[in-house]
Amino acid sequence: MRWSHLSAPPDDESLLSRAAPAAPPLPLALPGATVRTFDTPGFAGMTFYEVRAKSLINRVPGQSRVPFEWTVNPYRGCSHACTYCLAGDTPILLADGSTRPLAQIRPGDAVMGTMGAGPHRRYVPTTVLDHWATSKPAFRVTLSDGTRLVSSGDHRFLTDRGWRHVSPTEAHLPALAVGDLMFGVGRFAEPPKESPDYQTGFLCGLVRGDASGGGTAREGDAWVRADGYLDDIPLTEALRWPELPTGEWYRGFLAGAFSAVGHTERLAVVFTSDDPVYLGRVAEALSHLGLATRQPVRPGVGRSAFVRSAAVRSAAVRPGSDRVETERHLEAALRFRHMTGASAAPLDASGVGVRANRRLTVVDIEDLGLTLPLFDISTGTGDFIADGVVSHNCFARNTHTYLDLDAGHDFDTRIVVKVNAGDLIRRELAAPRWSGAPIAMGTNVDVYQRAEGRYRLMPEILAALRDHANPFSILTKGTLILRDLDLLRQAAEVTRVALSYSVGFVDEQVWRSAEPGTPSPRRRLDAIRRLTDAGFSIGVLMAPILPGLTDTEDSIDETVAAIAAAGATSVTPLPLHLRPGAREWYASWIAREHPHLLPRYRELFGKGSYSRRAYQDEVTARVRMAARRHGLHRPDAAQARRVTEPSPTGGPRADQLTLL
């Protein structure tokens, strides 16, 4: 999101003359915004910050799993006041090799820093001395591996030309440039999900490893995890070698194998066993995760002490070998820990050399044109490792906190409005460099939230998309979309228009508690019926499905039946998931409104963002069965959002938070 610091013109006729004087203080990130409150009951307690943005069409980060590349969001924050929202943080490398979001770092934490200079710089553990927030003009640095780092202009990164400021205010200071090589290990790998495949692989690696004679499996967490997994997975099934192992199975297998026969030697992760078939599976799994292996050979077999292979299979384990190990460098050590979730693998990286990496070449430095609240920490070494690069201070906080607003109450009650959205989108669609790619709307906050009734930004946006014949999709839970039905029809005559509704449940009591600012489920269903009558094919995302509240067979059947009766062509279930920020906000609502469900949520989510895979599969199966009963087919989530023809192989699963 980019904002300028200019206020909306005071004579703007689209802004309402009924606005009352604004009392709430201006967020630090929006010093030039026009602040308004309205005296109507529907906006009681809400504040609107009218800004003139510099751009409207935004590219989705490359690492996102959502099935679209470009979005338009004329609002920031949502007057629907739903209980679930969005958050995300920059991972910081701790001294033990694990990571933690920057927002959760505290003084006294042990993190990884560096010491020395030039070729003699080394990784060392260091202590966080302080942690605070500040607000400064923000810049986004993009690296060749897709990493995006938001920082202040005076922030410094370690490069092959030394420490460089992102955009220094003083000319004599060294500045970062496109083409600079940053130092570090590269972007951290995504952690595994505790899916049935992961759990099956873990059991196989642990139990078979314990029986292979390679060592003694450690008592404690590994066996406690195994006992829990065995509640859902029969041991006989877990011990079978799968014909076509999945990536999650390989991750779980290595985590279990490490608990049974693994240990660390400096940076190497070592597996020892008397069973060559078992070791072959270990080597195969490491290869699948992109980890090269080193295998010892008996004296006399060859002059080299090790045979190195990047693609070892079970048949390639040398006779007489009793161990397999990863390569001895920090990137491999971290990749193993992060991809497998093998938390018992201690990291000893102290003294390891810090290297530049071609994957960390700077490809873009962008002035965001706004002031953001940025996290700042100080450490004993004066630096730390943020998302894989050596860095000093100042990384951006999550979504709404970019604007110095919290991700809970402020998200619901303090709304940023891009009052020049209509002019912006016409200018951007007319730009020679614009390719005419599909644009998704409603992907961050609902474009037909209540505030749209006041500001009327969507008619101008739709007219521009129509005039440029640019394909687009809209996901909404607002009935205000019916106001623009004529524009939608006109656009559909010249380009592809995909409309989807979000209807997670039809229980009026749950709706009043969880989504108090949205149209009721019945009104949404009526809107689906009217859009269908107008000739649109409406897909419904049944999202989110709330554990203990809307996930019963009766609730699901009632909801699917109502969706089918409204004329929808498909229904796609999305069980609730809760990322950091949304998790805390939703948990406080559950504790307040449904305290008896807290143990259930602890059981389902543990410390993660996603419910257990077995639960997700169960809920999805219930919806599928109900859909069959009521004559609805179920596309995947990507198909429900796609604005171009689906590929034969389908698309990735859409992120639930695109609904909100």
XYZ file of C-alpha atoms in Angstrom:
660
model
C 0.000 0.000 0.000
C 1.313 3.475 -0.799
C -0.040 6.763 0.518
C 1.048 10.346 0.028
C 0.995 12.784 2.904
C -1.488 15.113 1.194
C -4.997 15.589 2.544
C -8.035 15.066 0.372
C -9.191 18.388 -1.125
C -11.633 20.080 1.241
C -14.079 20.769 -1.580
C -14.290 17.113 -2.658
C -17.993 16.613 -3.367
C -17.766 12.835 -2.895
C -16.988 13.282 0.793
C -19.945 13.786 2.972
C -21.096 17.091 4.275
C -22.710 15.319 7.217
C -19.308 14.516 8.693
C -18.871 15.623 12.281
C -15.593 17.116 13.549
C -13.006 14.409 14.179
C -11.614 13.979 17.659
C -9.344 10.898 17.531
C -5.624 11.626 17.106
C -4.061 11.164 13.688
C -1.972 7.993 13.246
C 1.718 8.727 12.833
C 1.700 7.132 9.377
C -0.977 9.481 8.010
C 0.043 12.982 9.098
C -1.678 14.689 6.156
C -4.906 12.721 6.051
C -8.318 14.306 6.442
C -9.964 12.740 9.496
C -13.735 12.303 9.676
C -16.339 10.763 11.930
C -20.021 10.404 11.034
C -23.033 10.941 13.259
C -25.060 8.027 11.879
C -25.589 4.976 14.137
C -23.984 2.575 11.650
C -20.636 4.381 11.988
C -20.734 5.134 15.703
C -17.263 4.933 17.211
C -15.557 4.784 13.792
C -12.953 7.143 12.357
C -12.125 7.503 8.648
C -8.732 8.691 7.411
C -9.063 10.052 3.868
C -5.780 9.881 1.975
C -4.665 10.443 -1.594
C -2.779 7.275 -2.528
C 0.044 7.133 -5.061
C -1.045 3.808 -6.548
C -4.007 1.436 -6.404
C -3.091 -1.742 -8.300
C -0.814 -3.851 -6.107
C 1.217 -6.949 -6.922
C 0.754 -9.937 -4.606
C 4.055 -11.082 -3.003
C 5.584 -13.967 -4.947
C 5.614 -16.323 -1.955
C 1.871 -15.960 -1.381
C -0.294 -19.013 -2.081
C -3.270 -17.071 -3.398
C -4.164 -17.770 -7.062
C -3.933 -14.226 -8.407
C -1.146 -11.724 -9.016
C -2.765 -8.271 -8.836
C -5.208 -6.734 -6.370
C -7.099 -3.492 -5.814
C -7.995 -2.434 -2.261
C -9.545 1.048 -1.986
C -9.891 0.683 1.798
C -7.560 -0.289 4.628
C -9.335 -1.682 7.668
C -12.885 -2.970 7.563
C -16.153 -1.596 8.893
C -17.678 -5.097 8.795
C -16.121 -5.597 12.267
C -15.558 -9.327 11.782
C -13.745 -11.264 14.472
C -10.978 -12.581 12.195
C -8.330 -10.463 10.457
C -4.779 -10.699 8.993
C -1.273 -10.476 10.427
C 2.317 -11.477 9.594
C 5.849 -10.848 10.898
C 9.442 -11.009 9.775
C 11.212 -14.170 11.067
C 14.360 -13.578 13.122
C 17.032 -16.275 13.495
C 17.498 -17.302 17.119
C 20.779 -18.666 18.437
C 19.409 -22.234 18.571
C 18.545 -22.231 14.852
C 14.790 -21.683 15.245
C 13.001 -18.492 14.203
C 10.581 -16.122 15.888
C 8.557 -13.177 14.536
C 10.263 -9.860 15.150
C 7.215 -8.560 17.018
C 7.694 -11.315 19.592
C 11.408 -10.719 20.198
C 12.112 -9.442 23.719
C 15.158 -8.105 25.583
C 17.215 -11.011 26.865
C 16.442 -13.300 23.904
C 19.437 -15.058 22.341
C 19.580 -14.376 18.606
C 22.216 -14.880 15.924
C 24.415 -11.907 15.051
C 27.834 -11.421 13.462
C 31.308 -10.162 14.446
C 34.428 -9.255 12.491
C 34.870 -7.556 9.150
C 35.183 -8.484 5.483
C 36.196 -12.117 4.878
C 36.749 -12.581 8.610
C 33.139 -11.882 9.641
C 31.618 -14.785 11.595
C 28.199 -15.735 13.001
C 27.980 -15.540 16.793
C 25.135 -15.764 19.313
C 24.189 -12.415 20.784
C 21.653 -11.025 23.228
C 18.794 -8.641 22.476
C 19.357 -5.532 24.566
C 16.242 -3.563 23.681
C 13.112 -3.726 21.521
C 10.847 -0.840 20.557
C 8.771 0.682 17.763
C 9.446 3.812 15.781
C 7.957 5.552 12.735
C 10.019 6.541 9.697
C 9.643 6.893 5.917
C 9.582 3.360 4.521
C 11.320 1.616 1.635
C 10.914 -1.862 0.189
C 13.986 -3.821 -0.917
C 13.384 -6.821 -3.175
C 15.979 -9.580 -3.640
C 16.395 -12.014 -6.521
C 15.047 -14.950 -4.472
C 11.766 -13.063 -3.940
C 12.491 -11.805 -0.427
C 10.913 -8.397 0.280
C 12.246 -6.320 3.161
C 10.543 -3.143 4.397
C 12.834 -0.798 6.302
C 13.675 2.821 6.939
C 15.943 4.746 4.571
C 18.782 4.892 7.083
C 18.588 1.149 7.725
C 21.773 -0.731 6.824
C 22.274 -4.135 5.213
C 25.554 -6.016 4.909
C 26.596 -6.292 1.246
C 29.664 -7.208 -0.795
C 30.493 -3.469 -0.725
C 30.145 -3.247 3.052
C 27.284 -1.829 5.117
C 24.911 0.124 2.893
C 22.034 2.434 3.814
C 18.812 1.742 1.939
C 18.298 5.413 1.042
C 20.469 7.734 3.117
C 19.369 11.330 3.654
C 22.974 12.532 3.618
C 24.857 12.303 0.332
C 28.169 11.200 1.873
C 26.680 8.009 3.362
C 27.107 4.750 1.371
C 23.833 3.799 -0.365
C 22.402 0.417 -1.306
C 22.106 -0.148 -5.068
C 20.482 -2.603 -7.439
C 23.013 -5.371 -8.085
C 24.504 -5.365 -4.573
C 24.957 -8.805 -3.041
C 23.635 -9.160 0.481
C 25.224 -11.420 3.068
C 23.305 -14.201 4.764
C 21.834 -17.654 4.317
C 18.819 -16.744 2.197
C 15.122 -16.789 2.958
C 14.101 -19.241 5.668
C 12.176 -22.340 4.603
C 8.503 -22.702 5.488
C 7.933 -25.035 8.471
C 6.070 -28.321 7.945
C 2.349 -28.728 8.530
C 1.320 -31.568 10.798
C -0.677 -33.289 8.082
C -1.504 -37.026 8.082
C 1.401 -37.578 5.645
C 3.810 -35.763 7.955
C 2.604 -37.720 10.964
C 2.815 -41.038 9.097
C 6.353 -40.232 7.964
C 7.355 -39.228 11.487
C 6.111 -42.524 12.909
C 7.872 -44.499 10.175
C 11.177 -42.698 10.707
C 11.027 -42.963 14.488
C 9.893 -46.560 14.895
C 11.935 -48.048 12.047
C 14.961 -46.070 13.158
C 14.606 -47.285 16.722
C 14.605 -50.861 15.408
C 17.517 -50.387 12.999
C 20.275 -50.644 15.562
C 21.753 -47.264 14.788
C 21.271 -45.712 18.182
C 18.876 -45.210 21.032
C 15.881 -43.002 20.373
C 15.693 -40.179 22.869
C 12.951 -40.346 25.432
C 10.643 -37.385 25.688
C 9.006 -35.208 23.077
C 9.456 -37.554 20.095
C 7.617 -40.431 21.736
C 4.996 -38.122 23.187
C 4.363 -36.851 19.644
C 4.263 -40.429 18.361
C 1.662 -41.433 20.954
C -0.508 -38.529 19.844
C -0.148 -39.408 16.167
C -1.057 -43.039 16.829
C -4.498 -41.884 17.959
C -5.268 -41.204 14.279
C -2.832 -43.394 12.328
C -2.555 -47.212 12.718
C 1.010 -48.336 13.360
C 0.828 -50.963 10.605
C -0.007 -48.242 8.100
C 2.749 -45.978 9.374
C 5.432 -48.663 9.018
C 4.769 -49.278 5.326
C 7.205 -47.739 2.847
C 4.973 -45.594 0.603
C 5.242 -46.176 -3.129
C 5.092 -42.451 -3.897
C 6.096 -40.489 -0.783
C 4.898 -36.905 -0.617
C 7.027 -33.979 0.440
C 5.257 -33.841 3.801
C 5.949 -37.567 4.333
C 9.654 -36.963 3.681
C 9.691 -34.059 6.153
C 8.029 -36.132 8.860
C 10.230 -39.153 8.125
C 13.416 -37.123 8.609
C 12.112 -35.576 11.834
C 11.310 -39.049 13.195
C 14.579 -40.509 11.922
C 16.574 -37.761 13.591
C 14.821 -38.443 16.895
C 15.718 -42.141 16.544
C 19.196 -42.309 15.010
C 20.275 -38.714 14.436
C 22.716 -36.363 16.064
C 24.592 -33.216 15.097
C 28.294 -32.756 14.545
C 28.882 -29.034 14.306
C 26.730 -28.033 11.303
C 26.222 -31.536 9.920
C 23.102 -33.535 10.693
C 24.186 -37.166 10.965
C 22.134 -40.381 10.787
C 23.711 -43.704 11.852
C 22.156 -47.126 11.336
C 23.067 -50.755 10.645
C 20.226 -50.962 8.118
C 21.334 -49.803 4.630
C 17.760 -49.778 3.341
C 16.745 -47.413 6.129
C 19.770 -45.187 5.493
C 18.904 -45.196 1.805
C 15.462 -43.843 2.648
C 17.097 -41.135 4.762
C 19.366 -40.154 1.857
C 16.396 -40.174 -0.519
C 14.375 -37.917 1.789
C 17.267 -35.470 2.195
C 17.677 -35.336 -1.568
C 13.969 -34.675 -2.055
C 14.239 -31.636 0.234
C 17.207 -30.340 -1.759
C 19.825 -31.329 0.803
C 22.991 -32.898 -0.588
C 24.388 -35.820 1.435
C 27.855 -37.039 2.341
C 28.341 -40.768 2.889
C 31.482 -42.298 4.381
C 33.170 -45.225 2.614
C 35.313 -47.947 4.106
C 39.128 -47.511 3.919
C 40.518 -48.923 0.696
C 37.338 -48.411 -1.306
C 38.516 -45.056 -2.613
C 40.898 -42.244 -1.820
C 38.145 -39.857 -0.767
C 36.844 -40.108 2.775
C 33.337 -39.276 1.611
C 31.137 -39.789 -1.412
C 28.984 -36.715 -2.090
C 25.651 -36.953 -3.894
C 22.828 -34.514 -4.555
C 20.356 -37.207 -5.568
C 21.011 -40.365 -3.556
C 18.506 -43.225 -3.672
C 18.361 -46.289 -1.450
C 20.202 -48.439 -3.962
C 23.077 -45.946 -3.985
C 24.025 -46.359 -0.319
C 27.507 -47.796 -0.418
C 27.836 -51.299 1.085
C 29.303 -51.106 4.550
C 28.173 -47.536 5.103
C 26.596 -46.986 8.491
C 25.897 -43.255 8.347
C 24.545 -40.503 6.140
C 25.057 -36.824 6.847
C 24.142 -33.463 5.384
C 26.752 -31.102 4.028
C 28.528 -29.045 6.630
C 27.321 -25.529 5.984
C 24.860 -23.263 7.749
C 22.329 -23.074 4.908
C 21.877 -26.864 4.958
C 21.729 -26.993 8.758
C 18.966 -24.376 8.895
C 17.069 -25.821 5.953
C 16.957 -29.227 7.647
C 15.682 -27.781 10.928
C 13.099 -25.491 9.392
C 11.716 -27.941 6.807
C 11.474 -30.959 9.111
C 10.537 -29.340 12.416
C 13.282 -31.379 14.137
C 13.510 -29.079 17.135
C 15.824 -31.454 19.000
C 18.634 -30.787 16.495
C 20.871 -28.270 18.296
C 22.706 -25.691 16.189
C 26.339 -24.750 16.746
C 26.983 -21.983 14.233
C 29.331 -19.870 16.326
C 32.381 -18.994 14.251
C 30.895 -19.977 10.888
C 31.886 -17.572 8.132
C 29.336 -15.100 6.767
C 29.080 -15.282 2.976
C 27.514 -13.228 0.185
C 24.934 -15.054 -1.886
C 23.890 -14.527 -5.525
C 20.338 -15.419 -4.542
C 20.378 -12.315 -2.357
C 21.136 -9.851 -5.161
C 19.200 -6.598 -4.809
C 16.815 -6.264 -7.762
C 14.641 -3.339 -6.644
C 14.593 -0.527 -4.087
C 11.245 1.243 -3.837
C 10.229 4.331 -1.895
C 6.787 3.454 -0.501
C 5.920 7.117 -0.090
C 4.621 6.819 3.455
C 5.745 6.763 7.035
C 5.415 3.388 8.751
C 5.769 2.201 12.319
C 8.928 0.073 12.222
C 10.342 -2.333 14.760
C 13.780 -1.577 16.110
C 15.997 -3.854 18.195
C 19.512 -3.497 19.491
C 21.801 -6.462 20.122
C 25.208 -7.055 21.607
C 26.731 -7.288 18.134
C 24.690 -4.452 16.620
C 23.031 -6.704 14.050
C 20.784 -9.738 13.597
C 19.564 -12.111 10.875
C 16.160 -11.139 9.472
C 14.550 -13.489 6.960
C 17.980 -14.790 6.047
C 19.981 -11.543 5.628
C 22.415 -9.749 7.934
C 20.657 -6.607 9.058
C 20.432 -3.684 11.458
C 17.114 -2.529 12.936
C 13.721 -1.369 11.608
C 11.429 -3.894 9.953
C 7.775 -3.203 9.283
C 4.985 -4.558 11.409
C 1.943 -6.421 10.143
C -0.921 -5.259 7.938
C -2.935 -2.596 9.768
C -0.075 -1.807 12.156
C 1.761 -0.356 9.159
C -0.456 2.658 9.777
C 0.251 2.785 13.528
C -3.120 1.119 14.146
C -3.468 -2.167 15.975
C -4.676 -5.295 14.199
C -7.719 -5.726 16.418
C -10.068 -2.933 17.515
C -8.413 -0.330 15.265
C -8.838 -2.568 12.223
C -12.584 -2.503 12.844
C -13.002 1.155 13.811
C -10.281 3.214 12.074
C -10.593 2.955 8.306
C -8.167 4.368 5.741
C -9.951 5.475 2.550
C -8.131 6.055 -0.768
C -10.385 8.862 -1.928
C -8.654 9.202 -5.320
C -9.078 5.503 -6.214
C -11.113 6.182 -9.377
C -8.545 8.560 -10.889
C -5.670 6.285 -9.907
C -7.011 3.131 -11.507
C -7.749 4.892 -14.804
C -4.219 6.234 -14.914
C -2.672 2.867 -14.061
C -4.813 0.870 -16.506
C -3.842 3.315 -19.275
C -0.112 3.060 -18.554
C 1.837 1.439 -21.439
C 3.498 -1.019 -19.052
C 0.183 -2.401 -17.759
C -0.416 -5.836 -19.317
C -4.176 -6.096 -18.772
C -3.737 -8.887 -16.209
C -6.743 -10.012 -14.143
C -7.332 -7.996 -10.967
C -8.788 -9.460 -7.784
C -10.808 -7.319 -5.375
C -11.941 -8.167 -1.864
C -8.682 -10.014 -1.241
C -7.583 -8.056 1.812
C -10.686 -6.247 3.061
C -14.193 -6.231 1.622
C -14.592 -3.578 -1.086
C -18.345 -3.573 -0.374
C -18.021 -2.968 3.351
C -20.344 -0.425 4.933
C -17.959 2.470 4.279
C -18.467 2.001 0.519
C -22.035 3.198 0.958
C -20.607 6.549 2.042
C -17.587 6.912 -0.232
C -18.851 5.254 -3.449
C -15.385 4.331 -4.730
C -16.390 1.116 -6.516
C -18.550 2.610 -9.309
C -15.558 4.586 -10.589
C -13.294 1.547 -10.285
C -15.748 -0.706 -12.135
C -16.311 1.869 -14.862
C -12.547 2.104 -15.430
C -12.190 -1.673 -15.612
C -15.110 -1.801 -18.060
C -13.701 0.931 -20.266
C -10.325 -0.842 -20.465
C -11.929 -4.313 -20.838
C -9.732 -5.514 -17.986
C -10.807 -8.848 -16.411
C -11.506 -8.803 -12.688
C -12.995 -10.754 -9.804
C -14.790 -9.657 -6.660
C -15.166 -11.572 -3.415
C -17.581 -9.994 -0.963
C -19.996 -10.593 1.851
C -21.655 -7.204 1.299
C -25.034 -6.739 -0.380
C -24.023 -3.274 -1.570
C -22.677 -4.943 -4.728
C -26.272 -4.942 -6.014
C -26.080 -1.145 -6.316
C -23.500 -1.651 -9.075
C -25.322 -4.422 -10.936
C -25.665 -2.399 -14.138
C -21.929 -1.641 -14.193
C -21.129 -5.300 -13.601
C -23.383 -6.309 -16.515
C -21.721 -3.762 -18.787
C -18.256 -4.980 -17.792
C -19.251 -8.614 -18.362
C -20.123 -7.764 -21.977
C -16.520 -6.793 -22.753
C -14.376 -8.838 -20.347
C -14.344 -11.728 -17.877
C -16.079 -10.902 -14.572
C -16.008 -13.460 -11.748
C -18.143 -12.927 -8.653
C -17.915 -14.888 -5.421
C -19.733 -14.544 -2.130
C -18.563 -15.440 1.339
C -21.230 -17.252 3.369
C -19.731 -19.274 6.195
C -22.957 -20.121 8.006
C -26.627 -19.166 8.254
C -26.915 -19.206 12.054
C -28.236 -15.736 12.927
C -26.961 -15.854 16.504
C -23.404 -16.664 15.459
C -23.584 -13.985 12.754
C -24.623 -11.272 15.224
C -21.703 -12.197 17.489
C -18.917 -12.962 14.998
C -19.726 -10.636 12.065
C -21.863 -7.864 13.531
C -21.120 -5.298 10.822
C -21.864 -7.510 7.822
C -25.172 -8.106 6.060
C -26.988 -11.078 7.542
C -26.502 -14.467 5.865
C -30.086 -14.335 4.581
C -29.488 -10.962 2.925
C -26.317 -12.325 1.322
C -28.249 -15.300 -0.021
C -30.855 -12.953 -1.455
C -28.046 -11.027 -3.167
C -26.685 -14.271 -4.646
C -30.148 -15.019 -6.023
C -30.403 -11.576 -7.652
C -26.920 -11.823 -9.178
C -27.714 -15.290 -10.478
C -30.956 -14.009 -11.992
C -28.903 -11.296 -13.686
C -26.876 -13.971 -15.482
C -23.803 -14.260 -13.271
C -22.413 -17.618 -12.159
C -21.815 -17.201 -8.432
C -19.395 -19.373 -6.490
C -19.698 -19.370 -2.725
C -16.787 -19.685 -0.349
C -18.159 -21.271 2.788
C -15.732 -19.495 4.998
C -14.730 -19.508 7.639
C -16.194 -22.622 9.206
C -15.898 -22.084 12.958
C -14.989 -25.081 15.162
C -17.637 -25.836 17.750
C -20.022 -23.254 16.313
C -20.760 -23.901 12.639
C -18.984 -27.208 11.871
C -21.689 -29.705 12.837
C -23.398 -31.819 10.187
C -26.714 -30.047 10.796
C -25.174 -26.573 10.544
C -23.230 -27.455 7.387
C -26.220 -29.109 5.738
C -28.463 -26.135 6.511
C -25.889 -23.706 5.092
C -25.202 -25.708 1.921
C -28.931 -26.187 1.321
C -29.490 -22.435 1.569
C -26.566 -21.728 -0.776
C -27.930 -24.190 -3.342
C -31.434 -22.737 -3.062
C -30.033 -19.264 -3.747
C -28.781 -20.463 -7.140
C -25.041 -20.632 -6.499
C -23.119 -22.878 -8.886
C -20.494 -24.148 -6.427
C -19.481 -24.150 -2.779
C -15.928 -24.313 -1.467
C -15.324 -24.962 2.255
C -12.515 -23.181 4.087
C -12.062 -24.120 7.758
C -10.908 -21.343 10.060
C -7.182 -20.670 10.351
C -5.589 -18.077 12.564
C -2.283 -16.410 11.882
C -0.453 -14.327 14.524
C -2.487 -11.214 15.261
C -5.745 -12.742 14.050
C -5.134 -15.601 16.480
C -4.946 -13.320 19.525
C -7.943 -11.253 18.448
C -10.118 -14.277 17.754
C -8.979 -16.015 20.955
C -10.107 -13.046 23.029
C -13.512 -13.202 21.327
C -13.863 -16.943 21.973
C -12.834 -16.487 25.609
C -15.418 -13.745 26.010
C -18.319 -15.239 24.051
C -17.748 -19.023 24.199
C -15.296 -19.820 27.016
C -16.363 -23.486 27.047
C -14.768 -23.873 23.586
C -11.258 -22.827 24.642
C -10.045 -26.402 25.357
C -11.367 -27.484 21.970
C -9.428 -24.724 20.186
C -6.246 -25.536 22.107
C -6.614 -29.146 21.008
C -7.257 -28.253 17.355
C -4.721 -25.475 16.859
C -2.046 -26.076 19.496
C 0.519 -23.354 18.906
C -0.050 -23.212 15.151
C -2.168 -21.211 12.738
C -3.975 -24.197 11.217
C -6.283 -26.758 12.776
C -5.260 -30.388 12.638
C -5.377 -31.825 9.133
C -7.673 -34.633 10.221
C -10.209 -32.033 11.381
C -9.913 -30.049 8.129
C -10.466 -33.215 6.099
C -13.484 -34.149 8.204
C -15.131 -30.738 7.770
C -14.372 -30.688 4.040
C -15.907 -34.152 3.646
C -19.085 -33.007 5.402
C -19.432 -30.076 3.019
C -18.770 -32.264 -0.023
C -21.436 -34.735 1.034
C -23.918 -31.942 1.647
C -23.035 -30.396 -1.723
C -23.771 -33.684 -3.478
C -27.094 -33.987 -1.678
C -28.097 -30.506 -2.793
C -26.739 -30.662 -6.341
C -23.600 -28.537 -6.031
C -20.170 -29.510 -7.304
C -17.148 -28.299 -5.394
C -14.225 -26.668 -7.240
C -10.992 -25.989 -5.432
C -10.560 -22.625 -3.760
C -8.354 -21.309 -6.536
C -10.987 -22.062 -9.160
C -13.579 -20.169 -7.148
C -11.432 -17.046 -7.287
C -9.850 -17.384 -10.738
C -10.676 -14.775 -13.352
C -9.001 -16.619 -16.221
C -9.766 -20.074 -17.496
C -8.505 -22.743 -15.048
C -5.435 -24.708 -16.055
C -5.710 -28.496 -16.459
C -3.653 -29.012 -13.330
C -5.667 -26.647 -11.167
C -4.303 -23.956 -8.880
C -3.048 -23.642 -5.316
C -5.361 -23.544 -2.366
C -6.534 -20.021 -1.675
C -5.647 -18.450 1.639
C -8.703 -18.067 3.871
C -7.738 -14.537 4.800
C -8.466 -13.364 1.266
C -12.085 -13.508 2.355
C -11.746 -10.898 4.981
